[in-house]
């Protein structure tokens, strides 16, 4: 499976992946998902929002146990963030079948679409739409860097724009367990291949618009300039300082200068800021400082998405830990569809697989083959435990 995915959406210049929602690469990944499911005799359904589900057993009998993750990526992302969870899900199904295991309730594998929000800006768009956490009108109007709206992208991909909360798809889910590559050094430091997740930090994405006055780079005296790059520089430094003060992290990873000419003072800087912290109050304190700074510069600071803290279901966590012989427990600053399902009231949990580089959202993201196999073994054990009885 890994070899089949290796070239899809790969940027040869960096070795990273560009697998954005509703693009050619995404289409190829979706076809791969369908083929992987069909070759295993699993029934494929697609919900209103485009999330793909592969079912072992009849999903409309009793609510099932679902595993999986996403196949899309950030710009020049790694191979593992998302795909490891989907590949491991199919591999766990294979492992259970090899042992002659028959689940007593439906077992689903899901590919949530547009998890990274790399194209339209909202992370976990597929699971947010599915659960009703993201309004369809808002999603459809989001646009990518080329001005293509989500509505337009869906139409080009041959999909309906009748997206939104899907009751039938949700009724099929009793429990969701997502396996994911670890995105930090937690398991390296603990010297363990697999952990159970305890929590996801609160997380917000903001867009600052800092206006300036376009003018000539050679003839405009420094004192006459209205240069928004200075406000942007102050924003970057404030993000770092404020994050340090409040025990948070803040990232200025994306920016657009208009008109983006080497010999012109920009008329506008549009800058995105990602803020996360173990505690919501700390994240909010950073956000408030950055909003005030943007407003002082005559600009705006707009929330694109805000996700509260996730504390994973205690009983499910206990059960996962027991099935795995009490592995380490980790919280994470990374966002996941499991957090969106948990916020929507579903018992959800996660397993993390060690990443020896500790690097993620980069081609350097990695997991050793043996650790991936340990992840599959762990996931298979958890799925066997959760599907052994019909309730
Ligand atoms: C997704 O991986 C995120 O945490 O931004
Ligand atoms: Mn990611
Ligand atoms: Mn991910």
CSV table of C-alpha atoms and ligand atoms in Angstrom, one decimal:
chain,number,residue,atom,x,y,z
A,1,UNK,CA,0.0,0.0,0.0
A,2,UNK,CA,2.8,2.4,0.9
A,3,UNK,CA,4.4,1.8,-2.5
A,4,UNK,CA,1.1,2.5,-4.3
A,5,UNK,CA,0.8,5.9,-2.6
A,6,UNK,CA,4.5,6.9,-2.8
A,7,UNK,CA,4.3,8.9,-6.0
A,8,UNK,CA,0.8,10.4,-5.7
A,9,UNK,CA,1.1,14.2,-5.4
A,10,UNK,CA,4.8,14.1,-4.7
A,11,UNK,CA,6.7,17.3,-5.4
A,12,UNK,CA,10.0,16.1,-6.9
A,13,UNK,CA,11.7,19.4,-6.0
A,14,UNK,CA,11.3,18.9,-2.3
A,15,UNK,CA,10.2,15.2,-1.8
A,16,UNK,CA,7.1,16.5,0.0
A,17,UNK,CA,3.5,15.9,-0.9
A,18,UNK,CA,1.0,18.4,-2.3
A,19,UNK,CA,-2.3,16.5,-1.9
A,20,UNK,CA,-4.9,19.3,-1.6
A,21,UNK,CA,-8.7,18.7,-1.5
A,22,UNK,CA,-10.5,18.1,-4.7
A,23,UNK,CA,-7.3,18.2,-6.9
A,24,UNK,CA,-6.0,15.6,-9.3
A,25,UNK,CA,-3.8,14.1,-6.5
A,26,UNK,CA,-6.8,13.9,-4.2
A,27,UNK,CA,-8.8,12.2,-6.9
A,28,UNK,CA,-6.0,9.6,-7.4
A,29,UNK,CA,-5.9,9.0,-3.6
A,30,UNK,CA,-9.7,8.6,-3.5
A,31,UNK,CA,-9.5,6.1,-6.3
A,32,UNK,CA,-6.8,4.3,-4.4
A,33,UNK,CA,-9.0,4.2,-1.3
A,34,UNK,CA,-11.9,2.7,-3.3
A,35,UNK,CA,-9.6,0.1,-4.9
A,36,UNK,CA,-8.1,-0.9,-1.6
A,37,UNK,CA,-11.6,-1.3,-0.1
A,38,UNK,CA,-13.0,-3.2,-3.1
A,39,UNK,CA,-10.0,-5.6,-3.3
A,40,UNK,CA,-10.8,-6.5,0.4
A,41,UNK,CA,-14.5,-7.0,-0.4
A,42,UNK,CA,-15.5,-4.0,1.7
A,43,UNK,CA,-18.5,-1.9,0.7
A,44,UNK,CA,-17.7,1.7,-0.1
A,45,UNK,CA,-20.0,4.5,0.7
A,46,UNK,CA,-19.4,8.3,0.3
A,47,UNK,CA,-21.3,10.7,2.6
A,48,UNK,CA,-22.8,14.1,1.6
A,49,UNK,CA,-19.5,15.8,2.3
A,50,UNK,CA,-17.3,13.5,0.2
A,51,UNK,CA,-15.8,11.5,3.1
A,52,UNK,CA,-15.2,7.9,2.0
A,53,UNK,CA,-16.2,4.9,4.2
A,54,UNK,CA,-15.3,1.2,3.6
A,55,UNK,CA,-17.4,-1.2,5.5
A,56,UNK,CA,-16.7,-4.8,6.8
A,57,UNK,CA,-20.3,-5.8,7.7
A,58,UNK,CA,-23.6,-4.1,7.1
A,59,UNK,CA,-23.3,-0.6,8.4
A,60,UNK,CA,-27.1,0.0,8.9
A,61,UNK,CA,-27.6,-2.9,11.3
A,62,UNK,CA,-26.0,-1.5,14.5
A,63,UNK,CA,-23.6,1.4,14.8
A,64,UNK,CA,-20.1,0.4,13.9
A,65,UNK,CA,-16.5,0.9,15.1
A,66,UNK,CA,-14.7,3.1,12.7
A,67,UNK,CA,-11.0,3.7,12.1
A,68,UNK,CA,-9.0,5.6,9.5
A,69,UNK,CA,-7.7,9.1,9.0
A,70,UNK,CA,-7.1,11.4,6.0
A,71,UNK,CA,-5.1,11.2,2.8
A,72,UNK,CA,-4.7,15.0,2.0
A,73,UNK,CA,-1.5,16.9,3.0
A,74,UNK,CA,-0.2,20.3,3.9
A,75,UNK,CA,2.0,22.0,1.2
A,76,UNK,CA,5.1,19.8,0.9
A,77,UNK,CA,4.0,17.6,3.7
A,78,UNK,CA,5.3,14.2,4.8
A,79,UNK,CA,4.1,10.8,3.7
A,80,UNK,CA,2.8,9.7,7.1
A,81,UNK,CA,0.5,12.5,8.4
A,82,UNK,CA,-2.9,11.0,7.5
A,83,UNK,CA,-2.0,8.1,5.2
A,84,UNK,CA,-0.5,6.1,8.0
A,85,UNK,CA,-3.9,6.0,9.7
A,86,UNK,CA,-5.7,4.9,6.5
A,87,UNK,CA,-3.1,2.3,5.4
A,88,UNK,CA,-2.9,0.9,9.0
A,89,UNK,CA,-6.7,0.6,9.1
A,90,UNK,CA,-6.7,-1.6,6.0
A,91,UNK,CA,-3.7,-3.5,7.3
A,92,UNK,CA,-5.5,-4.1,10.6
A,93,UNK,CA,-8.5,-5.4,8.7
A,94,UNK,CA,-6.1,-7.8,6.9
A,95,UNK,CA,-4.5,-8.8,10.2
A,96,UNK,CA,-7.8,-9.6,11.8
A,97,UNK,CA,-8.9,-11.6,8.8
A,98,UNK,CA,-5.6,-13.6,8.8
A,99,UNK,CA,-6.4,-14.6,12.3
A,100,UNK,CA,-9.9,-15.7,11.3
A,101,UNK,CA,-11.5,-12.9,13.4
A,102,UNK,CA,-15.2,-12.0,12.6
A,103,UNK,CA,-16.4,-8.7,14.0
A,104,UNK,CA,-19.8,-8.9,15.7
A,105,UNK,CA,-20.6,-5.4,14.6
A,106,UNK,CA,-19.7,-3.3,11.5
A,107,UNK,CA,-16.1,-2.2,11.2
A,108,UNK,CA,-15.5,0.9,9.0
A,109,UNK,CA,-12.4,2.4,7.5
A,110,UNK,CA,-12.8,6.2,6.7
A,111,UNK,CA,-10.9,8.7,4.6
A,112,UNK,CA,-11.9,12.1,5.8
A,113,UNK,CA,-11.5,14.7,3.1
A,114,UNK,CA,-9.7,18.0,3.4
A,115,UNK,CA,-8.3,17.4,6.9
A,116,UNK,CA,-5.4,19.8,6.6
A,117,UNK,CA,-7.5,22.7,5.1
A,118,UNK,CA,-4.4,23.4,3.0
A,119,UNK,CA,-6.5,24.6,0.1
A,120,UNK,CA,-9.5,26.4,1.6
A,121,UNK,CA,-8.1,27.3,5.0
A,122,UNK,CA,-10.4,25.4,7.4
A,123,UNK,CA,-8.8,22.3,8.9
A,124,UNK,CA,-10.9,19.1,9.2
A,125,UNK,CA,-13.4,20.5,6.7
A,126,UNK,CA,-14.8,17.0,5.9
A,127,UNK,CA,-15.5,16.0,9.5
A,128,UNK,CA,-16.7,19.4,10.5
A,129,UNK,CA,-19.2,19.5,7.6
A,130,UNK,CA,-20.3,15.9,8.4
A,131,UNK,CA,-21.0,16.7,12.0
A,132,UNK,CA,-22.5,20.1,11.3
A,133,UNK,CA,-19.7,22.0,13.0
A,134,UNK,CA,-19.0,23.9,9.7
A,135,UNK,CA,-21.9,25.6,7.9
A,136,UNK,CA,-22.2,24.5,4.3
A,137,UNK,CA,-22.8,28.0,3.0
A,138,UNK,CA,-19.6,29.2,4.7
A,139,UNK,CA,-17.6,26.2,3.4
A,140,UNK,CA,-18.8,26.5,-0.2
A,141,UNK,CA,-17.8,30.2,-0.3
A,142,UNK,CA,-14.2,29.6,0.9
A,143,UNK,CA,-11.7,30.1,-1.9
A,144,UNK,CA,-8.2,28.9,-2.6
A,145,UNK,CA,-5.2,31.1,-3.7
A,146,UNK,CA,-6.4,31.1,-7.3
A,147,UNK,CA,-9.9,32.3,-6.3
A,148,UNK,CA,-11.5,28.9,-6.9
A,149,UNK,CA,-14.3,28.4,-4.4
A,150,UNK,CA,-15.0,25.1,-2.6
A,151,UNK,CA,-18.3,25.0,-4.5
A,152,UNK,CA,-16.3,25.4,-7.8
A,153,UNK,CA,-13.8,22.8,-6.8
A,154,UNK,CA,-16.5,20.3,-5.8
A,155,UNK,CA,-18.3,20.9,-9.1
A,156,UNK,CA,-15.0,20.4,-11.1
A,157,UNK,CA,-14.4,17.1,-9.2
A,158,UNK,CA,-17.9,16.0,-10.2
A,159,UNK,CA,-19.3,16.2,-6.7
A,160,UNK,CA,-22.6,17.7,-5.5
A,161,UNK,CA,-22.5,20.9,-3.6
A,162,UNK,CA,-25.4,19.6,-1.4
A,163,UNK,CA,-22.9,19.2,1.5
A,164,UNK,CA,-23.7,19.3,5.2
A,165,UNK,CA,-24.5,17.3,8.3
A,166,UNK,CA,-25.2,13.7,7.2
A,167,UNK,CA,-27.4,11.9,9.7
A,168,UNK,CA,-27.3,8.5,8.0
A,169,UNK,CA,-23.5,8.5,7.9
A,170,UNK,CA,-23.3,9.6,11.6
A,171,UNK,CA,-25.8,7.0,12.7
A,172,UNK,CA,-23.4,4.3,11.5
A,173,UNK,CA,-20.7,5.4,13.9
A,174,UNK,CA,-20.5,4.2,17.5
A,175,UNK,CA,-16.9,4.8,18.1
A,176,UNK,CA,-14.0,6.3,16.2
A,177,UNK,CA,-10.3,5.4,16.7
A,178,UNK,CA,-7.7,7.2,14.6
A,179,UNK,CA,-4.1,6.0,14.3
A,180,UNK,CA,-1.7,8.8,13.5
A,181,UNK,CA,2.0,9.3,13.2
A,182,UNK,CA,3.3,11.2,16.2
A,183,UNK,CA,4.1,14.7,15.3
A,184,UNK,CA,6.7,15.5,18.0
A,185,UNK,CA,9.3,13.7,20.0
A,186,UNK,CA,7.1,12.3,22.8
A,187,UNK,CA,7.5,8.6,21.9
A,188,UNK,CA,11.2,9.0,21.1
A,189,UNK,CA,11.8,10.4,24.6
A,190,UNK,CA,9.6,7.6,26.1
A,191,UNK,CA,11.4,5.0,24.0
A,192,UNK,CA,8.1,3.4,23.0
A,193,UNK,CA,6.6,2.6,19.6
A,194,UNK,CA,2.9,3.4,20.3
A,195,UNK,CA,0.9,5.6,22.6
A,196,UNK,CA,-2.7,6.4,23.4
A,197,UNK,CA,-3.8,10.0,23.1
A,198,UNK,CA,-5.2,11.8,26.1
A,199,UNK,CA,-6.1,15.3,24.6
A,200,UNK,CA,-5.7,17.8,21.8
A,201,UNK,CA,-4.8,21.4,22.6
A,202,UNK,CA,-7.2,24.2,21.7
A,203,UNK,CA,-6.3,25.6,18.3
A,204,UNK,CA,-7.2,28.7,16.3
A,205,UNK,CA,-6.3,30.0,12.8
A,206,UNK,CA,-6.5,33.7,12.2
A,207,UNK,CA,-6.1,36.0,9.2
A,208,UNK,CA,-4.6,39.5,9.7
A,209,UNK,CA,-5.1,42.1,7.0
A,210,UNK,CA,-2.6,44.9,7.3
A,211,UNK,CA,-3.2,47.8,4.9
A,212,UNK,CA,-0.5,50.0,3.4
A,213,UNK,CA,-0.1,52.5,0.6
A,214,UNK,CA,1.4,51.2,-2.6
A,215,UNK,CA,4.2,53.3,-3.8
A,216,UNK,CA,7.6,53.4,-5.5
A,217,UNK,CA,10.5,51.6,-3.9
A,218,UNK,CA,13.0,54.2,-5.1
A,219,UNK,CA,11.3,57.6,-4.9
A,220,UNK,CA,9.2,57.3,-1.7
A,221,UNK,CA,11.1,58.7,1.3
A,222,UNK,CA,11.2,56.4,4.3
A,223,UNK,CA,9.2,59.0,6.4
A,224,UNK,CA,6.5,59.2,3.8
A,225,UNK,CA,5.8,55.5,3.5
A,226,UNK,CA,2.8,53.6,4.8
A,227,UNK,CA,4.5,50.2,4.7
A,228,UNK,CA,2.4,47.3,6.0
A,229,UNK,CA,5.5,45.0,6.1
A,230,UNK,CA,6.6,46.8,9.3
A,231,UNK,CA,3.3,46.0,11.0
A,232,UNK,CA,3.7,42.4,9.8
A,233,UNK,CA,7.2,42.2,11.3
A,234,UNK,CA,5.8,43.5,14.6
A,235,UNK,CA,3.1,40.9,14.5
A,236,UNK,CA,5.6,38.1,14.0
A,237,UNK,CA,7.7,39.2,16.9
A,238,UNK,CA,4.7,39.7,19.1
A,239,UNK,CA,3.4,36.3,18.3
A,240,UNK,CA,6.6,34.7,19.4
A,241,UNK,CA,6.9,36.9,22.5
A,242,UNK,CA,3.3,36.4,23.5
A,243,UNK,CA,3.4,32.7,23.0
A,244,UNK,CA,6.4,32.4,25.2
A,245,UNK,CA,4.7,34.5,27.9
A,246,UNK,CA,1.6,32.4,27.9
A,247,UNK,CA,3.0,28.9,27.4
A,248,UNK,CA,1.5,28.7,23.9
A,249,UNK,CA,2.8,28.2,20.4
A,250,UNK,CA,2.1,30.7,17.6
A,251,UNK,CA,3.1,30.3,13.9
A,252,UNK,CA,3.2,32.8,11.1
A,253,UNK,CA,3.5,30.3,8.3
A,254,UNK,CA,1.6,31.8,5.4
A,255,UNK,CA,1.6,35.4,4.0
A,256,UNK,CA,0.5,37.2,0.9
A,257,UNK,CA,1.9,40.6,-0.2
A,258,UNK,CA,-0.2,42.6,-2.6
A,259,UNK,CA,0.8,43.4,-5.3
A,260,UNK,CA,4.0,41.4,-4.5
A,261,UNK,CA,6.4,43.4,-6.6
A,262,UNK,CA,10.1,43.7,-5.7
A,263,UNK,CA,10.2,47.5,-6.3
A,264,UNK,CA,6.8,48.5,-4.8
A,265,UNK,CA,5.7,49.1,-1.2
A,266,UNK,CA,2.9,46.6,-0.7
A,267,UNK,CA,-0.7,47.9,-0.5
A,268,UNK,CA,-1.8,45.0,1.7
A,269,UNK,CA,-0.2,42.2,3.7
A,270,UNK,CA,-2.5,39.3,4.4
A,271,UNK,CA,-0.9,37.1,7.1
A,272,UNK,CA,-2.1,33.9,8.7
A,273,UNK,CA,-1.4,33.0,12.3
A,274,UNK,CA,-1.9,29.7,14.0
A,275,UNK,CA,-2.2,29.7,17.8
A,276,UNK,CA,-2.3,26.7,20.1
A,277,UNK,CA,-1.8,26.1,23.8
A,278,UNK,CA,-2.5,23.4,26.4
A,279,UNK,CA,-5.1,25.7,27.9
A,280,UNK,CA,-7.8,27.7,26.1
A,281,UNK,CA,-7.2,30.8,28.2
A,282,UNK,CA,-3.6,31.0,27.2
A,283,UNK,CA,-4.4,30.6,23.5
A,284,UNK,CA,-7.0,33.4,23.9
A,285,UNK,CA,-4.5,35.7,25.6
A,286,UNK,CA,-2.1,35.4,22.7
A,287,UNK,CA,-5.0,35.9,20.2
A,288,UNK,CA,-6.2,39.0,22.0
A,289,UNK,CA,-2.7,40.6,21.9
A,290,UNK,CA,-2.3,39.9,18.2
A,291,UNK,CA,-5.8,41.2,17.4
A,292,UNK,CA,-5.0,44.4,19.3
A,293,UNK,CA,-1.7,44.9,17.4
A,294,UNK,CA,-3.4,44.3,14.0
A,295,UNK,CA,-6.1,46.9,14.9
A,296,UNK,CA,-3.5,49.4,16.1
A,297,UNK,CA,-1.9,49.1,12.6
A,298,UNK,CA,-5.3,49.9,11.0
A,299,UNK,CA,-5.9,46.3,10.1
A,300,UNK,CA,-8.2,43.5,11.0
A,301,UNK,CA,-7.7,40.1,12.7
A,302,UNK,CA,-10.3,37.6,11.7
A,303,UNK,CA,-10.9,34.1,13.1
A,304,UNK,CA,-10.9,31.4,10.3
A,305,UNK,CA,-11.4,28.5,12.7
A,306,UNK,CA,-11.3,27.9,16.4
A,307,UNK,CA,-11.3,24.4,17.9
A,308,UNK,CA,-11.7,23.9,21.6
A,309,UNK,CA,-9.7,21.5,23.7
A,310,UNK,CA,-10.4,17.8,23.2
A,311,UNK,CA,-10.3,15.5,26.1
A,312,UNK,CA,-10.7,12.0,24.7
A,313,UNK,CA,-13.4,9.8,26.2
A,314,UNK,CA,-12.1,8.4,29.5
A,315,UNK,CA,-13.8,5.0,29.2
A,316,UNK,CA,-12.5,4.5,25.6
A,317,UNK,CA,-9.0,5.5,26.6
A,318,UNK,CA,-9.1,3.1,29.5
A,319,UNK,CA,-10.2,0.3,27.1
A,320,UNK,CA,-7.6,1.2,24.5
A,321,UNK,CA,-4.9,1.2,27.1
A,322,UNK,CA,-6.0,-2.1,28.6
A,323,UNK,CA,-6.1,-3.7,25.1
A,324,UNK,CA,-2.6,-2.6,24.5
A,325,UNK,CA,-1.0,-3.4,27.9
A,326,UNK,CA,-1.0,0.1,29.3
A,327,UNK,CA,1.2,2.0,26.7
A,328,UNK,CA,2.3,5.6,27.3
A,329,UNK,CA,-0.3,8.4,27.1
A,330,UNK,CA,0.3,11.6,25.2
A,331,UNK,CA,-1.5,14.9,24.6
A,332,UNK,CA,-0.9,16.6,21.3
A,333,UNK,CA,-0.8,20.1,19.8
A,334,UNK,CA,-1.9,18.8,16.4
A,335,UNK,CA,-5.5,18.8,15.3
A,336,UNK,CA,-7.3,15.7,14.1
A,337,UNK,CA,-10.7,14.6,12.8
A,338,UNK,CA,-10.9,12.5,16.0
A,339,UNK,CA,-11.1,15.8,17.9
A,340,UNK,CA,-14.0,16.9,15.7
A,341,UNK,CA,-15.9,13.7,16.3
A,342,UNK,CA,-15.2,13.9,20.0
A,343,UNK,CA,-16.6,17.5,20.1
A,344,UNK,CA,-19.7,16.2,18.3
A,345,UNK,CA,-20.3,13.7,21.1
A,346,UNK,CA,-18.8,10.5,19.7
A,347,UNK,CA,-16.6,8.4,21.8
A,348,UNK,CA,-13.3,8.9,20.0
A,349,UNK,CA,-9.7,8.0,20.7
A,350,UNK,CA,-6.3,8.0,19.0
A,351,UNK,CA,-3.1,5.9,18.8
A,352,UNK,CA,0.2,7.5,18.0
A,353,UNK,CA,3.1,5.8,16.3
A,354,UNK,CA,6.7,6.9,17.0
A,355,UNK,CA,8.3,9.4,14.7
A,356,UNK,CA,12.1,9.2,15.1
A,357,UNK,CA,12.7,12.6,13.5
A,358,UNK,CA,10.0,14.3,15.7
A,359,UNK,CA,9.3,16.4,12.5
A,360,UNK,CA,6.0,16.7,10.8
A,361,UNK,CA,4.3,18.8,8.1
A,362,UNK,CA,7.6,18.3,6.3
A,363,UNK,CA,9.2,15.7,4.1
A,364,UNK,CA,11.4,14.8,7.1
A,365,UNK,CA,8.3,13.2,8.9
A,366,UNK,CA,9.0,9.5,9.3
A,367,UNK,CA,8.1,6.2,11.0
A,368,UNK,CA,10.2,3.1,11.0
A,369,UNK,CA,8.7,0.0,9.4
A,370,UNK,CA,8.8,-1.9,12.7
A,371,UNK,CA,6.9,0.9,14.5
A,372,UNK,CA,4.3,1.0,11.7
A,373,UNK,CA,3.8,-2.7,12.1
A,374,UNK,CA,3.5,-2.3,15.9
A,375,UNK,CA,0.9,0.4,15.2
A,376,UNK,CA,-1.1,-2.0,13.0
A,377,UNK,CA,-0.8,-4.8,15.6
A,378,UNK,CA,-2.1,-2.3,18.3
A,379,UNK,CA,-4.9,-1.1,16.1
A,380,UNK,CA,-6.0,-4.6,15.2
A,381,UNK,CA,-6.0,-5.5,19.0
A,382,UNK,CA,-8.1,-2.4,19.7
A,383,UNK,CA,-10.6,-3.1,16.9
A,384,UNK,CA,-10.9,-6.7,17.9
A,385,UNK,CA,-11.7,-5.7,21.4
A,386,UNK,CA,-14.3,-3.1,20.3
A,387,UNK,CA,-16.0,-5.3,17.8
A,388,UNK,CA,-16.0,-8.6,19.7
A,389,UNK,CA,-19.6,-8.1,20.8
A,390,UNK,CA,-22.5,-6.4,19.0
A,391,UNK,CA,-22.7,-3.6,21.6
B,1,LIG,C1,-3.1,19.4,11.4
B,1,LIG,O1,-2.3,18.6,11.2
B,1,LIG,C2,-2.9,20.5,12.2
B,1,LIG,O2,-2.7,20.2,13.4
B,1,LIG,O3,-2.8,21.7,11.8
B,2,LIG,MN1,-1.4,17.5,9.6
B,3,LIG,MN1,-3.2,14.4,10.2
